[in-house]
Amino acid sequence: MSESPEPRLLPWVTPEGKTCFLLGDGTGYVSRAANRIEAVQLDMADTLAAHADGMLGEPKLSERELRSLAGHLTRALRDVRRVAVSRGARLGEPGDVPG
């Protein structure tokens, strides 16, 4: 009997903010959608970090601008962390041999 796969942490939550997981072999429609969303989230975080570098180089930023930037960076950091946790879980423990 084969082991059941570990649930995959998905890169989104329910409207109520609950965590979403997927059981499967990683080749289905939802897995591919999750891969695309993770790629977008990582790209957006990279773009935002470059934007933040530029903004923080400005001598006069308003409190409103800094709060907005902090909010966007916080959301991006949460997204990137979620991607890292999801991908790390799928890698398994160090020394594990797939299959």
mmCIF file of C-alpha atoms in Angstrom:
data_model
loop_
_atom_site.group_PDB
_atom_site.id
_atom_site.type_symbol
_atom_site.label_atom_id
_atom_site.label_comp_id
_atom_site.label_asym_id
_atom_site.label_seq_id
_atom_site.Cartn_x
_atom_site.Cartn_y
_atom_site.Cartn_z
ATOM 1 C CA MET A 1 0.000 0.000 0.000
ATOM 2 C CA SER A 2 1.403 3.406 -0.923
ATOM 3 C CA GLU A 3 1.628 6.272 1.547
ATOM 4 C CA SER A 4 -0.845 9.081 1.129
ATOM 5 C CA PRO A 5 0.780 12.320 0.030
ATOM 6 C CA GLU A 6 1.369 15.124 2.498
ATOM 7 C CA PRO A 7 -1.095 17.999 2.123
ATOM 8 C CA ARG A 8 0.245 20.942 0.132
ATOM 9 C CA LEU A 9 -0.123 24.384 1.689
ATOM 10 C CA LEU A 10 -1.778 26.527 -0.969
ATOM 11 C CA PRO A 11 -0.812 30.162 -1.634
ATOM 12 C CA TRP A 12 -4.257 31.483 -0.714
ATOM 13 C CA VAL A 13 -6.703 31.399 2.169
ATOM 14 C CA THR A 14 -10.480 31.122 2.373
ATOM 15 C CA PRO A 15 -12.588 34.303 2.530
ATOM 16 C CA GLU A 16 -12.619 33.748 6.309
ATOM 17 C CA GLY A 17 -8.804 33.684 6.376
ATOM 18 C CA LYS A 18 -8.464 29.941 6.930
ATOM 19 C CA THR A 19 -5.523 28.019 5.553
ATOM 20 C CA CYS A 20 -6.085 25.941 2.403
ATOM 21 C CA PHE A 21 -4.424 22.611 1.693
ATOM 22 C CA LEU A 22 -4.489 20.252 -1.274
ATOM 23 C CA LEU A 23 -4.053 16.505 -1.392
ATOM 24 C CA GLY A 24 -2.800 15.127 -4.670
ATOM 25 C CA ASP A 25 0.193 14.140 -6.720
ATOM 26 C CA GLY A 26 1.097 17.714 -7.706
ATOM 27 C CA THR A 27 0.093 17.398 -11.357
ATOM 28 C CA GLY A 28 -3.553 18.467 -11.324
ATOM 29 C CA TYR A 29 -5.251 21.724 -12.240
ATOM 30 C CA VAL A 30 -5.215 23.166 -8.700
ATOM 31 C CA SER A 31 -1.519 22.317 -8.270
ATOM 32 C CA ARG A 32 -0.678 24.062 -11.542
ATOM 33 C CA ALA A 33 -2.777 27.093 -10.537
ATOM 34 C CA ALA A 34 -0.984 27.205 -7.171
ATOM 35 C CA ASN A 35 2.403 27.058 -8.938
ATOM 36 C CA ARG A 36 1.411 30.008 -11.141
ATOM 37 C CA ILE A 37 0.155 32.033 -8.189
ATOM 38 C CA GLU A 38 3.334 31.325 -6.211
ATOM 39 C CA ALA A 39 5.407 32.523 -9.167
ATOM 40 C CA VAL A 40 3.364 35.737 -9.358
ATOM 41 C CA GLN A 41 3.682 36.286 -5.603
ATOM 42 C CA LEU A 42 7.457 35.860 -5.724
ATOM 43 C CA ASP A 43 7.759 38.184 -8.721
ATOM 44 C CA MET A 44 5.574 40.806 -7.045
ATOM 45 C CA ALA A 45 7.688 40.624 -3.871
ATOM 46 C CA ASP A 46 10.856 41.131 -5.928
ATOM 47 C CA THR A 47 9.332 44.128 -7.725
ATOM 48 C CA LEU A 48 8.081 45.592 -4.447
ATOM 49 C CA ALA A 49 11.502 45.210 -2.816
ATOM 50 C CA ALA A 50 13.086 47.156 -5.688
ATOM 51 C CA HIS A 51 10.376 49.818 -5.372
ATOM 52 C CA ALA A 52 10.990 50.026 -1.601
ATOM 53 C CA ASP A 53 14.721 50.485 -2.186
ATOM 54 C CA GLY A 54 13.950 53.440 -4.412
ATOM 55 C CA MET A 55 11.420 54.964 -2.030
ATOM 56 C CA LEU A 56 13.684 54.654 0.982
ATOM 57 C CA GLY A 57 16.355 56.565 -0.915
ATOM 58 C CA GLU A 58 14.070 59.600 -1.052
ATOM 59 C CA PRO A 59 14.914 62.219 1.575
ATOM 60 C CA LYS A 60 11.304 63.172 2.374
ATOM 61 C CA LEU A 61 8.699 60.453 2.647
ATOM 62 C CA SER A 62 5.401 61.160 4.318
ATOM 63 C CA GLU A 63 4.106 59.020 7.160
ATOM 64 C CA ARG A 64 1.296 57.913 4.843
ATOM 65 C CA GLU A 65 3.787 56.738 2.199
ATOM 66 C CA LEU A 66 5.833 54.836 4.769
ATOM 67 C CA ARG A 67 2.745 53.181 6.260
ATOM 68 C CA SER A 68 1.561 52.162 2.804
ATOM 69 C CA LEU A 69 4.976 50.758 1.934
ATOM 70 C CA ALA A 70 5.145 48.873 5.249
ATOM 71 C CA GLY A 71 1.701 47.372 4.615
ATOM 72 C CA HIS A 72 2.613 46.199 1.119
ATOM 73 C CA LEU A 73 5.952 44.796 2.310
ATOM 74 C CA THR A 74 4.229 42.950 5.178
ATOM 75 C CA ARG A 75 1.741 41.305 2.808
ATOM 76 C CA ALA A 76 4.534 40.366 0.397
ATOM 77 C CA LEU A 77 6.608 38.906 3.222
ATOM 78 C CA ARG A 78 3.649 36.777 4.353
ATOM 79 C CA ASP A 79 3.158 35.525 0.787
ATOM 80 C CA VAL A 80 6.843 34.668 0.330
ATOM 81 C CA ARG A 81 6.963 32.923 3.704
ATOM 82 C CA ARG A 82 3.890 30.872 2.768
ATOM 83 C CA VAL A 83 5.561 29.839 -0.516
ATOM 84 C CA ALA A 84 8.747 28.884 1.352
ATOM 85 C CA VAL A 85 6.858 26.832 3.951
ATOM 86 C CA SER A 86 4.845 25.076 1.240
ATOM 87 C CA ARG A 87 7.864 24.272 -0.890
ATOM 88 C CA GLY A 88 9.961 23.260 2.098
ATOM 89 C CA ALA A 89 7.287 20.824 3.247
ATOM 90 C CA ARG A 90 7.247 19.220 -0.198
ATOM 91 C CA LEU A 91 11.027 18.763 -0.111
ATOM 92 C CA GLY A 92 10.809 16.553 2.961
ATOM 93 C CA GLU A 93 13.358 16.073 5.655
ATOM 94 C CA PRO A 94 17.078 16.337 4.866
ATOM 95 C CA GLY A 95 18.305 12.922 3.776
ATOM 96 C CA ASP A 96 14.894 11.669 2.658
ATOM 97 C CA VAL A 97 15.005 9.709 -0.550
ATOM 98 C CA PRO A 98 12.001 10.245 -2.834
ATOM 99 C CA GLY A 99 9.930 7.293 -3.983
#
